[in-house]
Structure formats: structure tokens, C-alpha cells
Coordinates of C-alpha atoms in Angstrom, one line a residue:
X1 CA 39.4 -40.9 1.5
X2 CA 37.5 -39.4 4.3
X3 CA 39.0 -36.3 4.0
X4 CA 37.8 -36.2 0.2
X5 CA 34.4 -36.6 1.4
X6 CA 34.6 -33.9 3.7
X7 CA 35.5 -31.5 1.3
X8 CA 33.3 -32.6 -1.3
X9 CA 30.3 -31.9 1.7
X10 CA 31.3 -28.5 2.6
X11 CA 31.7 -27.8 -1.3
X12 CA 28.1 -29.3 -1.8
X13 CA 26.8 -27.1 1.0
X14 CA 28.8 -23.6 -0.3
X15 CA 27.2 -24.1 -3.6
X16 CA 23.9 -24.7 -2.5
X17 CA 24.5 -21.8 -0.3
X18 CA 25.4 -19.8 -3.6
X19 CA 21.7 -20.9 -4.8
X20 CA 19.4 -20.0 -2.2
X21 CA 16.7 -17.3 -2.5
X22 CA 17.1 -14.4 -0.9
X23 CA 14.6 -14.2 2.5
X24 CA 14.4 -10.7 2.4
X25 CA 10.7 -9.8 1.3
X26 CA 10.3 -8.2 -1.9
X27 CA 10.1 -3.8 -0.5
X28 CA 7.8 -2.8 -3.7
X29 CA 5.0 -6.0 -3.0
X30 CA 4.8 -4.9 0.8
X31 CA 4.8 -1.4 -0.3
X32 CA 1.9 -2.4 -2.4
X33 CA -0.2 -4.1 0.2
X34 CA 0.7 -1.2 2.8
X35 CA -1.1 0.8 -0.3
X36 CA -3.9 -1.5 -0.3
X37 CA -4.7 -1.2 3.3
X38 CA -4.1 2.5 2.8
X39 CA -7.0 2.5 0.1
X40 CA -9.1 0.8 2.4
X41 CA -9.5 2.6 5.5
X42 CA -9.4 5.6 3.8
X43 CA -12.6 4.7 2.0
X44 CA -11.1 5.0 -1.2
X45 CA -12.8 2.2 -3.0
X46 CA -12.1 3.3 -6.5
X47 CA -8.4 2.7 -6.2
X48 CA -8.9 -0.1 -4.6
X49 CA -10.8 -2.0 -7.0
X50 CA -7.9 -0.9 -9.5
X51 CA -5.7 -2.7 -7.9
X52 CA -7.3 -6.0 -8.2
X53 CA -6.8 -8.3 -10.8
X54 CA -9.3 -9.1 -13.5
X55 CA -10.4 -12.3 -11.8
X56 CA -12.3 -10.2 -9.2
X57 CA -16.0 -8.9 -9.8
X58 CA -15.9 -5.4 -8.9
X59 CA -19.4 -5.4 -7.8
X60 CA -18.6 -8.2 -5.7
X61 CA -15.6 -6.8 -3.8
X62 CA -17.3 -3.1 -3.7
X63 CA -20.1 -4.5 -1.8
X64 CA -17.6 -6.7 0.6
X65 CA -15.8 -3.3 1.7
X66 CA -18.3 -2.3 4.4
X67 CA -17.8 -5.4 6.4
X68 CA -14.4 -5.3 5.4
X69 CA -13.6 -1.7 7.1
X70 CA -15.5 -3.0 10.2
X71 CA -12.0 -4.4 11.5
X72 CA -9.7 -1.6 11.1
X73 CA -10.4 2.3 12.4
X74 CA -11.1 4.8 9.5
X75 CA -8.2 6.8 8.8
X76 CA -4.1 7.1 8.5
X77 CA -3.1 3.4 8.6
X78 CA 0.0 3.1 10.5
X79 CA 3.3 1.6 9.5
X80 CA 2.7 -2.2 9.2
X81 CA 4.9 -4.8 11.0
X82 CA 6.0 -7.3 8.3
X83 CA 5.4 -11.0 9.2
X84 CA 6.1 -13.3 6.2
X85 CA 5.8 -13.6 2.8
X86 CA 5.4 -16.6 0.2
X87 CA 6.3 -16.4 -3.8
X88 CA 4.6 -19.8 -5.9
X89 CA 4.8 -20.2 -9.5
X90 CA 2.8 -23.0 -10.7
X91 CA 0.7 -23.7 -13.8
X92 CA -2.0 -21.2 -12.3
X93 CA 0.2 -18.1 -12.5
X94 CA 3.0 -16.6 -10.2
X95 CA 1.9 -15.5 -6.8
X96 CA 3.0 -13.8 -3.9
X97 CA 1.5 -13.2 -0.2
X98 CA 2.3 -10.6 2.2
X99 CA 1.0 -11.1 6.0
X100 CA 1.2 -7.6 7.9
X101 CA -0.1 -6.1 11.1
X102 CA -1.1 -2.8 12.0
X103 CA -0.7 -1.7 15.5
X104 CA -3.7 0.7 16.8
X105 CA -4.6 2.1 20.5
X106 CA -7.2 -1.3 20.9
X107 CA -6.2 -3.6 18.5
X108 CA -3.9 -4.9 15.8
X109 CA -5.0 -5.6 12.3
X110 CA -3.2 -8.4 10.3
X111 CA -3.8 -7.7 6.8
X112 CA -2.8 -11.1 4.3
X113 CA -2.5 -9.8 0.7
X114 CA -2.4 -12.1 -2.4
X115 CA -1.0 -10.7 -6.0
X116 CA -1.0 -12.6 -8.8
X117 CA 1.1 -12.3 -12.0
X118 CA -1.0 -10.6 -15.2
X119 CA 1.2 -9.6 -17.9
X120 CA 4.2 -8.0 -16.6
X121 CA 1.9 -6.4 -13.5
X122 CA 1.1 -7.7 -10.2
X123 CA -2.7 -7.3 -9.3
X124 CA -4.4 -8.0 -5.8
X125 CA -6.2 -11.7 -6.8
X126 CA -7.1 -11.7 -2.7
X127 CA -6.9 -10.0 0.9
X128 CA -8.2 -10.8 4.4
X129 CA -8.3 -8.6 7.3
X130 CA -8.7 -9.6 11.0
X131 CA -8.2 -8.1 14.1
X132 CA -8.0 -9.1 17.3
X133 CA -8.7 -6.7 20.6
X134 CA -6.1 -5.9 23.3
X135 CA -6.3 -7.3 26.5
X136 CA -8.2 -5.0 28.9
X137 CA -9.9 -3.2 26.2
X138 CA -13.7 -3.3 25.5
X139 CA -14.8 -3.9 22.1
X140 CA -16.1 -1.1 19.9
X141 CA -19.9 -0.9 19.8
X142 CA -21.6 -2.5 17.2
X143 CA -23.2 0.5 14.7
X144 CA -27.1 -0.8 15.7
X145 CA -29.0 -2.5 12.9
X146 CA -31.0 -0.2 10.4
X147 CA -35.0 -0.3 10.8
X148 CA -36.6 -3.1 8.4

């Protein structure tokens, strides 16, 4: 009898082994964010904004960008370090996030990108940018305030 139950266990546990997701991070979603992050510190706002979903008031997000930018040095972006990933489906639409950091001389950038399911396309529905300074670094000036 206890040997029955033992097998049945370890049968339990291969099969649910059979059934779990992969954790490897879907290549062409980071690829996308990496893309994203490429649009943005290379000022290219244009395809930026046609990569977000319809949800998203151009206007709005064009005249966020400025600030945006402020955290992450104009130019190349560099290979991203992937840290995590989450897919959802729920009654609002599929989902998926990418968290990724970018490495630079004074700083790293962690970029969190959100795409959500239209049609058969994934579109940007969100993305935050932060960045925090390395130790023993100064701060890059702030540009000064224009004249009112």
C-alpha cells in the first residue's frame, strides 16, 4: 500500500512536471522592448509612438518623452541584462512585462515594458524607466531652467 502511494506521488509530480511553462522569456518580446529603449534614446519618437497600443494618447506620451530621456544618455543603448518577465491573460486582454537594465559608465537604467495583446499584435500599453547612479559618481547636471 505505501509503496502504491509512492508511485502514484512521483507519477503526480512527473506529469505536472510535463505541464509546466517554460521559464525561459519569450526572445522576440525582449527583442521588442530592447527596440523600444532603442527608439527612445535615439530620439526617435515617431517609431516609438507606433509601437504603442491604441489605448495610449500620442500627444500624451510625445510630450512625456523629454522627461523620459532624462534617465538614460542619448545614443547606442547597450545590450540589456534581462531580469524577469510576467505573461497574464485575464478578461482585460493578454499581457506581458519585460524588466531590463542597461549598464552605462555612471549608471544603470532598468527599463519595465508592458505589451498588451491587439488582434494578433503585441503593442507597448506601458513603460517605466529609472536609473539609479553608481557609487562614487556625481550626478549629471541638471540642464538649468529656461527664462520665464
Amino acid at each position: 500500500m505505501q509503496r502504491r502511494r509512492v508511485l502514484g506521488l512521483m507519477a503526480a509530480c512527473g506529469l505536472a512536471a510535463c505541464s509546466m511553462p517554460s521559464l525561459e522569456a519569450d526572445p522576440q518580446r525582449a527583442a521588442e522592448a530592447h527596440a523600444l529603449y532603442g527608439d527612445l534614446v535615439e530620439g526617435r519618437d515617431d517609431a516609438l509612438l507606433a509601437r504603442m497600443s491604441s489605448g495610449n494618447d500620442p500627444a500624451t506620451v510625445r510630450a512625456q518623452l523629454p522627461m523620459i530621456r532624462t534617465f538614460a544618455p542619448a545614443g547606442p543603448a547597450p545590450e540589456p541584462k534581462p531580469l524577469g518577465w510576467n505573461a497574464n491573460a485575464s478578461t482585460n486582454g493578454q499581457r506581458y512585462s519585460v524588466a531590463q537594465e542597461y549598464e552605462y559608465p555612471d549608471r544603470i537604467v532598468r527599463a519595465d515594458t508592458t505589451f498588451l495583446k491587439e488582434g494578433e499584435a503585441w503593442k507597448v500599453e506601458s513603460f517605466n524607466v529609472n536609473a539609479r547612479m553608481k557609487p562614487g559618481l556625481a550626478a549629471p547636471a541638471a540642464e538649468p531652467a529656461p527664462p520665464a
